[in-house]
Amino acid sequence: MKITILFLLACSLALPADKHFVTDKIDPALAGMDPALLARIPVRMKEFVDAGKTAGIVTLVARHGHIASIDAVGFQDIEHKIPMRTDSIFRLMSVTKPITCAGVMVLVDDGRLSLLDPVEKFVPEFKNIEVNPCGTLVGYNCQLVPPSRPFTVLDLMTHTSGLGESGRRDGSETPPNSRAELIARAASRARLLFQPGTAWNYSNFGIAVLGRIIEVVSGKSYDQFMDENIFQPLEMKDTFYEVPQDKANRVATVYTYEDGKLRPLVRRVPPGPKISSPDSGLLSTATDLARFNQMMLNKGVLNGKRILSAAAIEAMTTSQTEGIKAGYAPGVGQGFGYEVVTRPLGMYRYTSIGSFEKAGVYRTYVWVDPAKDLVGVILMQRNTGGASADLADEVNIFMAMAAAAIDH
């Protein structure tokens, strides 16, 4: 009997803890963090606002399943003098990607989909795709060749499919009426930049295709599937592809930084029906993102609800690109939607090897450091103008300050 009890105790200690994550209570002590050091974070972030580098910033640090700090500085809208709030809603842009990948993994867990399934199984228009061995370069002697193998769902998740962006939009044609039509059109004219699985090329289009695969396999719209399987179970009550009117006053304005000044960024809305973007279409808050990423840290469980298997989390947060240069920051490899720190070079922000992280072009950023049991979120709405948000000063400094505030 004693041996059985000891065995069961050992097994229970080996299992990931399902921390009851409460997002409306702040407790630095339970998080094992120094309140005085945490208090320096909003002071430093406000310096970026005062320098005119960004309109406003929201930061959140959670550890051991407890929120240690959440702060807002600056403005949600400069012109109307609307202060930034801790529950302001941000356009996530590419921080959408790991959430879409989690939706795919729900189907993998359910046995409805294999990561090695060829994408042409779900989007037949990809069956005749060819490879341009010149990549993005146009050469007179460059002849299209067939792929060595069909590219797979796994290739899409890791940006190793060879898909670029050129096949996605064509302003000369009528707007598509559905996601099926959008992806089918783009697939019919797409080319691969390299043989599948041999290189890394960041592809928004590739993640967009995952949204269509979710629809084909589940029989539901992408939006509905994500809401039922991710947002509702995690109680992500402020996460949307289209913000309802009664919450529109909390959406932060996007700014662009030109000639040393911040100017509102006017986004042209394409004609035709609204088709949500699996690669960049979500809007959300710091606390909702903390809930999602705490679930990832908890090996797929949050507050007693299992969203993904521990095996799915391990696959998502393990670098799948050994031997291939991947990611925009140094020392990282590519997981499913996340970049994963794989070498000491990637620890310059005080993150541990094995940390996984994701940036959006409007300087939205999330990361999870399993070794430190820490989740961090920093949200801004400033267009990077093509530069990588992974290397933004505000992000680098906040991440280091968050780790430096760990007390025990």
Short mmCIF file of C-alpha atoms in Angstrom, two decimals:
data_model
loop_
_atom_site.label_atom_id
_atom_site.label_comp_id
_atom_site.label_asym_id
_atom_site.label_seq_id
_atom_site.Cartn_x
_atom_site.Cartn_y
_atom_site.Cartn_z
CA MET A 1 0.00 0.00 0.00
CA LYS A 2 2.80 2.40 0.94
CA ILE A 3 4.53 1.73 -2.40
CA THR A 4 1.29 2.41 -4.29
CA ILE A 5 0.74 5.71 -2.47
CA LEU A 6 4.30 6.81 -3.14
CA PHE A 7 3.95 5.86 -6.81
CA LEU A 8 0.72 7.84 -7.16
CA LEU A 9 2.29 10.82 -5.39
CA ALA A 10 5.28 10.73 -7.72
CA CYS A 11 2.97 10.60 -10.73
CA SER A 12 0.92 13.52 -9.46
CA LEU A 13 4.04 15.60 -8.98
CA ALA A 14 5.11 14.86 -12.54
CA LEU A 15 1.84 16.09 -14.02
CA PRO A 16 1.53 19.75 -15.05
CA ALA A 17 -0.29 21.86 -12.47
CA ASP A 18 -3.66 23.31 -13.46
CA LYS A 19 -3.26 26.69 -11.83
CA HIS A 20 -6.56 28.47 -11.18
CA PHE A 21 -5.81 31.60 -13.14
CA VAL A 22 -7.74 34.68 -12.00
CA THR A 23 -7.27 37.71 -14.23
CA ASP A 24 -8.99 40.29 -12.01
CA LYS A 25 -6.69 39.89 -9.00
CA ILE A 26 -3.11 41.15 -8.75
CA ASP A 27 -0.79 39.50 -6.24
CA PRO A 28 2.99 39.98 -6.66
CA ALA A 29 3.69 38.00 -3.48
CA LEU A 30 2.01 34.82 -4.71
CA ALA A 31 3.80 35.33 -8.03
CA GLY A 32 7.13 35.44 -6.22
CA MET A 33 7.95 38.87 -7.65
CA ASP A 34 9.23 42.12 -6.13
CA PRO A 35 6.53 44.86 -6.19
CA ALA A 36 9.11 47.64 -6.17
CA LEU A 37 10.89 46.22 -9.21
CA LEU A 38 7.58 45.64 -11.00
CA ALA A 39 6.62 49.26 -10.32
CA ARG A 40 9.59 50.38 -12.42
CA ILE A 41 8.05 48.85 -15.55
CA PRO A 42 5.26 51.42 -16.20
CA VAL A 43 7.68 54.24 -15.35
CA ARG A 44 10.09 53.04 -18.03
CA MET A 45 7.29 52.41 -20.55
CA LYS A 46 5.96 55.94 -20.03
CA GLU A 47 9.36 57.27 -21.11
CA PHE A 48 8.68 55.81 -24.57
CA VAL A 49 5.29 57.53 -24.60
CA ASP A 50 6.74 60.85 -23.44
CA ALA A 51 9.40 60.62 -26.16
CA GLY A 52 6.64 60.36 -28.78
CA LYS A 53 7.71 56.85 -29.84
CA THR A 54 4.32 55.24 -29.14
CA ALA A 55 0.88 56.43 -28.08
CA GLY A 56 0.35 54.03 -25.20
CA ILE A 57 1.37 50.68 -23.77
CA VAL A 58 -0.26 47.93 -21.71
CA THR A 59 1.97 45.44 -19.93
CA LEU A 60 1.08 42.30 -17.97
CA VAL A 61 3.29 39.91 -16.02
CA ALA A 62 2.00 36.62 -14.56
CA ARG A 63 3.92 33.96 -12.66
CA HIS A 64 2.98 30.79 -10.80
CA GLY A 65 -0.55 31.27 -12.14
CA HIS A 66 -1.00 34.71 -10.56
CA ILE A 67 -0.97 38.12 -12.19
CA ALA A 68 1.90 40.07 -10.64
CA SER A 69 1.28 43.35 -12.46
CA ILE A 70 -0.86 44.91 -15.15
CA ASP A 71 -0.31 48.52 -16.14
CA ALA A 72 -1.42 51.01 -18.79
CA VAL A 73 0.42 54.19 -19.74
CA GLY A 74 -0.19 56.83 -22.39
CA PHE A 75 -3.20 57.14 -24.64
CA GLN A 76 -5.58 54.82 -26.40
CA ASP A 77 -6.25 57.74 -28.75
CA ILE A 78 -3.99 60.79 -28.72
CA GLU A 79 -6.19 63.14 -30.73
CA HIS A 80 -9.21 62.63 -28.46
CA LYS A 81 -7.11 62.39 -25.27
CA ILE A 82 -8.53 58.98 -24.39
CA PRO A 83 -6.25 57.37 -21.79
CA MET A 84 -4.95 53.87 -22.36
CA ARG A 85 -6.76 51.31 -20.19
CA THR A 86 -5.67 47.91 -18.94
CA ASP A 87 -8.72 46.51 -20.79
CA SER A 88 -8.11 48.41 -24.03
CA ILE A 89 -8.59 46.24 -27.12
CA PHE A 90 -5.71 45.84 -29.58
CA ARG A 91 -5.34 44.57 -33.12
CA LEU A 92 -3.07 41.59 -32.54
CA MET A 93 -1.88 41.12 -36.12
CA SER A 94 0.51 38.12 -36.15
CA VAL A 95 -0.12 37.25 -32.50
CA THR A 96 -3.24 35.72 -34.08
CA LYS A 97 -1.08 32.97 -35.62
CA PRO A 98 -0.37 30.71 -32.61
CA ILE A 99 -4.06 30.93 -31.66
CA THR A 100 -5.06 29.69 -35.13
CA CYS A 101 -2.45 26.93 -34.82
CA ALA A 102 -4.04 25.92 -31.52
CA GLY A 103 -7.34 25.56 -33.40
CA VAL A 104 -5.65 23.19 -35.84
CA MET A 105 -4.26 21.16 -32.93
CA VAL A 106 -7.77 20.71 -31.51
CA LEU A 107 -8.57 18.80 -34.72
CA VAL A 108 -5.33 16.82 -34.47
CA ASP A 109 -6.18 15.84 -30.88
CA ASP A 110 -9.65 14.75 -32.05
CA GLY A 111 -8.19 12.49 -34.74
CA ARG A 112 -9.77 14.54 -37.53
CA LEU A 113 -6.51 15.73 -39.01
CA SER A 114 -2.86 14.68 -39.27
CA LEU A 115 -0.01 17.15 -39.34
CA LEU A 116 1.44 15.16 -42.25
CA ASP A 117 -1.71 15.46 -44.34
CA PRO A 118 -0.95 17.10 -47.71
CA VAL A 119 -2.64 20.49 -47.96
CA GLU A 120 -3.99 19.60 -51.42
CA LYS A 121 -6.26 17.09 -49.66
CA PHE A 122 -8.27 20.04 -48.33
CA VAL A 123 -7.55 22.65 -51.03
CA PRO A 124 -7.43 20.74 -54.36
CA GLU A 125 -6.27 23.87 -56.21
CA PHE A 126 -2.80 23.26 -54.76
CA LYS A 127 -2.41 19.92 -56.59
CA ASN A 128 -0.70 21.40 -59.62
CA ILE A 129 1.50 23.88 -57.76
CA GLU A 130 5.08 24.27 -59.03
CA VAL A 131 8.33 25.44 -57.47
CA ASN A 132 10.20 28.49 -58.69
CA PRO A 133 13.83 27.51 -57.94
CA CYS A 134 14.83 31.17 -58.24
CA GLY A 135 12.73 31.95 -55.17
CA THR A 136 11.65 35.58 -55.10
CA LEU A 137 14.12 36.45 -57.86
CA VAL A 138 12.96 36.67 -61.45
CA GLY A 139 15.47 35.17 -63.84
CA TYR A 140 15.43 34.55 -67.57
CA ASN A 141 16.68 30.99 -67.17
CA CYS A 142 14.52 30.05 -64.20
CA GLN A 143 12.23 27.18 -65.09
CA LEU A 144 9.40 26.01 -62.83
CA VAL A 145 9.78 22.47 -61.49
CA PRO A 146 7.41 20.10 -59.65
CA PRO A 147 7.69 19.84 -55.85
CA SER A 148 9.67 16.92 -54.44
CA ARG A 149 6.62 16.14 -52.27
CA PRO A 150 3.29 17.79 -51.47
CA PHE A 151 3.58 20.38 -48.74
CA THR A 152 1.79 19.48 -45.52
CA VAL A 153 -0.19 21.01 -42.67
CA LEU A 154 3.02 20.80 -40.62
CA ASP A 155 4.84 22.84 -43.29
CA LEU A 156 2.18 25.56 -43.07
CA MET A 157 2.42 25.68 -39.27
CA THR A 158 6.20 26.16 -39.40
CA HIS A 159 6.47 28.47 -42.45
CA THR A 160 8.43 25.80 -44.34
CA SER A 161 5.88 25.13 -47.09
CA GLY A 162 7.56 27.43 -49.61
CA LEU A 163 4.44 29.55 -49.99
CA GLY A 164 5.00 33.28 -50.31
CA GLU A 165 2.45 36.08 -50.42
CA SER A 166 2.13 36.77 -54.16
CA GLY A 167 -0.73 34.35 -54.70
CA ARG A 168 -3.03 35.84 -52.09
CA ARG A 169 -4.56 39.02 -53.51
CA ASP A 170 -5.39 40.37 -56.93
CA GLY A 171 -6.98 43.83 -57.06
CA SER A 172 -8.14 43.36 -60.65
CA GLU A 173 -10.79 40.75 -59.85
CA THR A 174 -14.11 40.91 -58.03
CA PRO A 175 -13.92 40.37 -54.26
CA PRO A 176 -14.36 36.76 -53.10
CA ASN A 177 -17.64 35.86 -51.45
CA SER A 178 -16.21 33.31 -49.00
CA ARG A 179 -13.01 31.99 -47.48
CA ALA A 180 -13.28 28.95 -49.75
CA GLU A 181 -13.29 31.20 -52.81
CA LEU A 182 -10.51 33.42 -51.44
CA ILE A 183 -8.14 30.53 -50.79
CA ALA A 184 -9.04 28.61 -53.97
CA ARG A 185 -8.27 31.64 -56.14
CA ALA A 186 -4.98 32.31 -54.40
CA ALA A 187 -3.95 28.66 -54.50
CA SER A 188 -4.61 28.38 -58.25
CA ARG A 189 -2.00 31.04 -59.01
CA ALA A 190 0.50 30.37 -56.19
CA ARG A 191 4.10 29.19 -56.63
CA LEU A 192 6.47 27.72 -54.06
CA LEU A 193 9.68 29.63 -53.40
CA PHE A 194 11.59 26.44 -52.50
CA GLN A 195 11.07 22.72 -52.09
CA PRO A 196 8.78 21.99 -49.09
CA GLY A 197 10.57 21.53 -45.79
CA THR A 198 13.96 22.75 -47.00
CA ALA A 199 13.87 26.41 -45.90
CA TRP A 200 11.89 28.96 -43.86
CA ASN A 201 9.86 31.82 -45.32
CA TYR A 202 7.38 33.72 -43.15
CA SER A 203 4.06 33.26 -44.92
CA ASN A 204 0.84 34.98 -43.85
CA PHE A 205 -0.83 33.20 -46.75
CA GLY A 206 0.22 29.83 -45.35
CA ILE A 207 -1.48 30.52 -42.02
CA ALA A 208 -4.55 31.84 -43.89
CA VAL A 209 -4.80 28.44 -45.59
CA LEU A 210 -4.98 26.83 -42.13
CA GLY A 211 -8.22 28.73 -41.54
CA ARG A 212 -9.72 27.10 -44.61
CA ILE A 213 -8.47 23.66 -43.52
CA ILE A 214 -10.24 24.14 -40.18
CA GLU A 215 -13.46 24.82 -42.08
CA VAL A 216 -13.13 21.81 -44.38
CA VAL A 217 -12.33 19.38 -41.56
CA SER A 218 -14.76 20.70 -38.92
CA GLY A 219 -17.68 21.56 -41.19
CA LYS A 220 -17.98 24.91 -39.37
CA SER A 221 -16.86 28.41 -40.23
CA TYR A 222 -13.36 29.26 -39.00
CA ASP A 223 -14.76 32.01 -36.74
CA GLN A 224 -17.36 29.71 -35.17
CA PHE A 225 -14.87 26.89 -34.62
CA MET A 226 -12.38 29.18 -32.89
CA ASP A 227 -15.07 30.71 -30.71
CA GLU A 228 -16.46 27.34 -29.60
CA ASN A 229 -13.13 25.56 -29.07
CA ILE A 230 -10.76 28.31 -27.89
CA PHE A 231 -12.39 31.59 -26.87
CA GLN A 232 -15.44 30.35 -24.96
CA PRO A 233 -13.71 27.57 -22.98
CA LEU A 234 -10.92 29.96 -21.99
CA GLU A 235 -13.40 32.74 -21.14
CA MET A 236 -11.67 35.11 -23.56
CA LYS A 237 -14.60 37.50 -23.43
CA ASP A 238 -12.86 40.38 -25.18
CA THR A 239 -11.39 38.49 -28.14
CA PHE A 240 -13.03 39.01 -31.54
CA TYR A 241 -12.53 39.11 -35.28
CA GLU A 242 -15.05 41.94 -35.33
CA VAL A 243 -15.50 43.97 -32.15
CA PRO A 244 -19.15 44.44 -31.10
CA GLN A 245 -20.43 47.99 -31.06
CA ASP A 246 -20.75 48.15 -27.27
CA LYS A 247 -16.98 47.54 -26.92
CA ALA A 248 -15.80 49.66 -29.85
CA ASN A 249 -14.88 52.56 -27.53
CA ARG A 250 -12.10 50.39 -26.06
CA VAL A 251 -10.28 49.74 -29.37
CA ALA A 252 -6.91 51.52 -29.44
CA THR A 253 -6.01 53.64 -32.46
CA VAL A 254 -3.16 52.40 -34.66
CA TYR A 255 -0.38 54.92 -35.30
CA THR A 256 2.50 55.05 -37.70
CA TYR A 257 5.80 56.73 -36.87
CA GLU A 258 6.87 59.07 -39.68
CA ASP A 259 9.45 61.87 -39.63
CA GLY A 260 9.73 61.63 -35.87
CA LYS A 261 5.99 61.93 -35.27
CA LEU A 262 3.06 59.65 -34.59
CA ARG A 263 0.21 59.84 -37.08
CA PRO A 264 -3.02 57.80 -37.12
CA LEU A 265 -2.79 54.94 -39.59
CA VAL A 266 -5.74 54.82 -41.96
CA ARG A 267 -6.48 51.23 -42.94
CA ARG A 268 -8.32 50.71 -46.22
CA VAL A 269 -11.17 48.25 -45.83
CA PRO A 270 -11.32 45.96 -48.90
CA PRO A 271 -14.68 45.72 -50.69
CA GLY A 272 -16.89 42.67 -50.49
CA PRO A 273 -17.97 40.51 -47.53
CA LYS A 274 -15.79 40.52 -44.45
CA ILE A 275 -13.60 37.42 -44.29
CA SER A 276 -11.68 37.13 -41.04
CA SER A 277 -7.93 36.65 -41.20
CA PRO A 278 -6.46 33.55 -39.46
CA ASP A 279 -2.99 35.10 -39.70
CA SER A 280 -3.66 38.62 -38.40
CA GLY A 281 -7.35 39.27 -37.79
CA LEU A 282 -7.87 38.99 -34.03
CA LEU A 283 -8.46 41.84 -31.60
CA SER A 284 -7.99 41.18 -27.90
CA THR A 285 -6.85 42.42 -24.49
CA ALA A 286 -3.85 41.75 -22.28
CA THR A 287 -5.83 39.60 -19.85
CA ASP A 288 -7.40 37.47 -22.58
CA LEU A 289 -3.97 36.84 -24.08
CA ALA A 290 -2.66 35.97 -20.62
CA ARG A 291 -5.43 33.37 -20.27
CA PHE A 292 -4.54 31.75 -23.60
CA ASN A 293 -0.82 31.67 -22.87
CA GLN A 294 -1.31 30.47 -19.29
CA MET A 295 -3.19 27.55 -20.84
CA MET A 296 -0.15 26.91 -23.03
CA LEU A 297 2.11 27.04 -19.97
CA ASN A 298 -0.25 24.65 -18.12
CA LYS A 299 0.16 22.01 -20.85
CA GLY A 300 -3.29 22.62 -22.32
CA VAL A 301 -5.46 23.13 -19.24
CA LEU A 302 -6.90 26.26 -17.63
CA ASN A 303 -9.17 26.37 -14.59
CA GLY A 304 -10.17 22.73 -14.94
CA LYS A 305 -10.89 22.86 -18.67
CA ARG A 306 -8.65 20.97 -21.07
CA ILE A 307 -8.29 22.78 -24.38
CA LEU A 308 -5.36 20.84 -25.85
CA SER A 309 -3.45 17.72 -24.95
CA ALA A 310 -0.03 18.01 -23.33
CA ALA A 311 1.34 16.33 -26.47
CA ALA A 312 -0.15 19.09 -28.65
CA ILE A 313 1.43 21.80 -26.48
CA GLU A 314 4.80 20.05 -26.66
CA ALA A 315 4.63 19.92 -30.46
CA MET A 316 3.54 23.56 -30.73
CA THR A 317 6.32 24.86 -28.47
CA THR A 318 9.21 22.75 -29.76
CA SER A 319 11.39 24.09 -32.56
CA GLN A 320 10.59 22.13 -35.72
CA THR A 321 13.29 23.78 -37.86
CA GLU A 322 16.56 22.22 -36.76
CA GLY A 323 19.22 23.00 -39.36
CA ILE A 324 17.10 25.73 -40.98
CA LYS A 325 17.54 29.45 -40.29
CA ALA A 326 14.16 30.56 -38.94
CA GLY A 327 12.61 33.52 -37.15
CA TYR A 328 13.50 37.21 -37.00
CA ALA A 329 15.19 37.31 -33.59
CA PRO A 330 18.56 35.67 -32.95
CA GLY A 331 18.79 32.26 -31.30
CA VAL A 332 15.29 31.01 -32.13
CA GLY A 333 13.65 28.24 -34.11
CA GLN A 334 10.09 27.86 -35.37
CA GLY A 335 7.32 26.07 -33.50
CA PHE A 336 3.65 26.13 -34.50
CA GLY A 337 2.89 29.83 -34.65
CA TYR A 338 5.46 30.60 -31.95
CA GLU A 339 9.20 31.20 -32.20
CA VAL A 340 11.11 29.09 -29.68
CA VAL A 341 14.38 30.06 -27.95
CA THR A 342 16.85 27.31 -28.82
CA ARG A 343 20.29 28.79 -28.12
CA PRO A 344 21.96 31.05 -25.53
CA LEU A 345 22.02 33.80 -28.19
CA GLY A 346 18.24 34.00 -27.80
CA MET A 347 18.43 34.68 -24.06
CA TYR A 348 19.40 38.35 -24.35
CA ARG A 349 16.00 39.39 -22.98
CA TYR A 350 16.47 37.18 -19.89
CA THR A 351 14.32 34.45 -21.42
CA SER A 352 15.26 30.82 -20.85
CA ILE A 353 15.98 28.24 -23.52
CA GLY A 354 12.61 26.68 -24.30
CA SER A 355 10.70 29.95 -24.01
CA PHE A 356 8.17 30.53 -26.78
CA GLU A 357 7.09 33.92 -28.07
CA LYS A 358 5.20 35.75 -30.78
CA ALA A 359 5.20 39.31 -32.12
CA GLY A 360 2.72 41.28 -34.21
CA VAL A 361 3.60 44.05 -36.65
CA TYR A 362 1.81 46.67 -34.52
CA ARG A 363 4.18 45.88 -31.64
CA THR A 364 2.02 43.37 -29.86
CA TYR A 365 4.01 40.68 -28.11
CA VAL A 366 3.45 37.61 -25.92
CA TRP A 367 5.90 35.15 -24.43
CA VAL A 368 5.94 32.18 -22.10
CA ASP A 369 9.02 31.13 -20.12
CA PRO A 370 8.35 27.64 -18.70
CA ALA A 371 11.62 27.56 -16.75
CA LYS A 372 10.57 30.73 -14.88
CA ASP A 373 6.86 29.76 -14.85
CA LEU A 374 6.19 33.19 -16.34
CA VAL A 375 3.77 34.67 -18.90
CA GLY A 376 4.25 38.16 -20.30
CA VAL A 377 2.21 40.43 -22.55
CA ILE A 378 3.04 43.85 -23.98
CA LEU A 379 0.62 45.63 -26.31
CA MET A 380 1.03 48.75 -28.42
CA GLN A 381 -0.54 50.00 -31.65
CA ARG A 382 2.34 51.40 -33.63
CA ASN A 383 3.05 50.25 -37.16
CA THR A 384 6.64 49.09 -37.44
CA GLY A 385 6.86 50.10 -41.09
CA GLY A 386 8.21 46.73 -42.16
CA ALA A 387 10.73 46.41 -39.32
CA SER A 388 10.48 43.36 -37.09
CA ALA A 389 8.43 43.95 -33.94
CA ASP A 390 10.43 41.10 -32.36
CA LEU A 391 13.32 43.53 -31.85
CA ALA A 392 11.40 46.63 -30.69
CA ASP A 393 13.12 48.50 -27.85
CA GLU A 394 9.97 48.56 -25.72
CA VAL A 395 9.59 44.79 -26.03
CA ASN A 396 13.23 43.97 -25.26
CA ILE A 397 13.32 46.26 -22.23
CA PHE A 398 10.00 45.11 -20.79
CA MET A 399 10.89 41.43 -21.09
CA ALA A 400 14.20 41.92 -19.28
CA MET A 401 12.60 44.05 -16.55
CA ALA A 402 9.87 41.45 -16.00
CA ALA A 403 12.41 38.67 -15.49
CA ALA A 404 14.57 40.92 -13.30
CA ALA A 405 11.62 41.43 -10.93
CA ILE A 406 11.53 37.73 -9.98
CA ASP A 407 12.19 37.57 -6.25
CA HIS A 408 12.03 33.85 -5.51
#
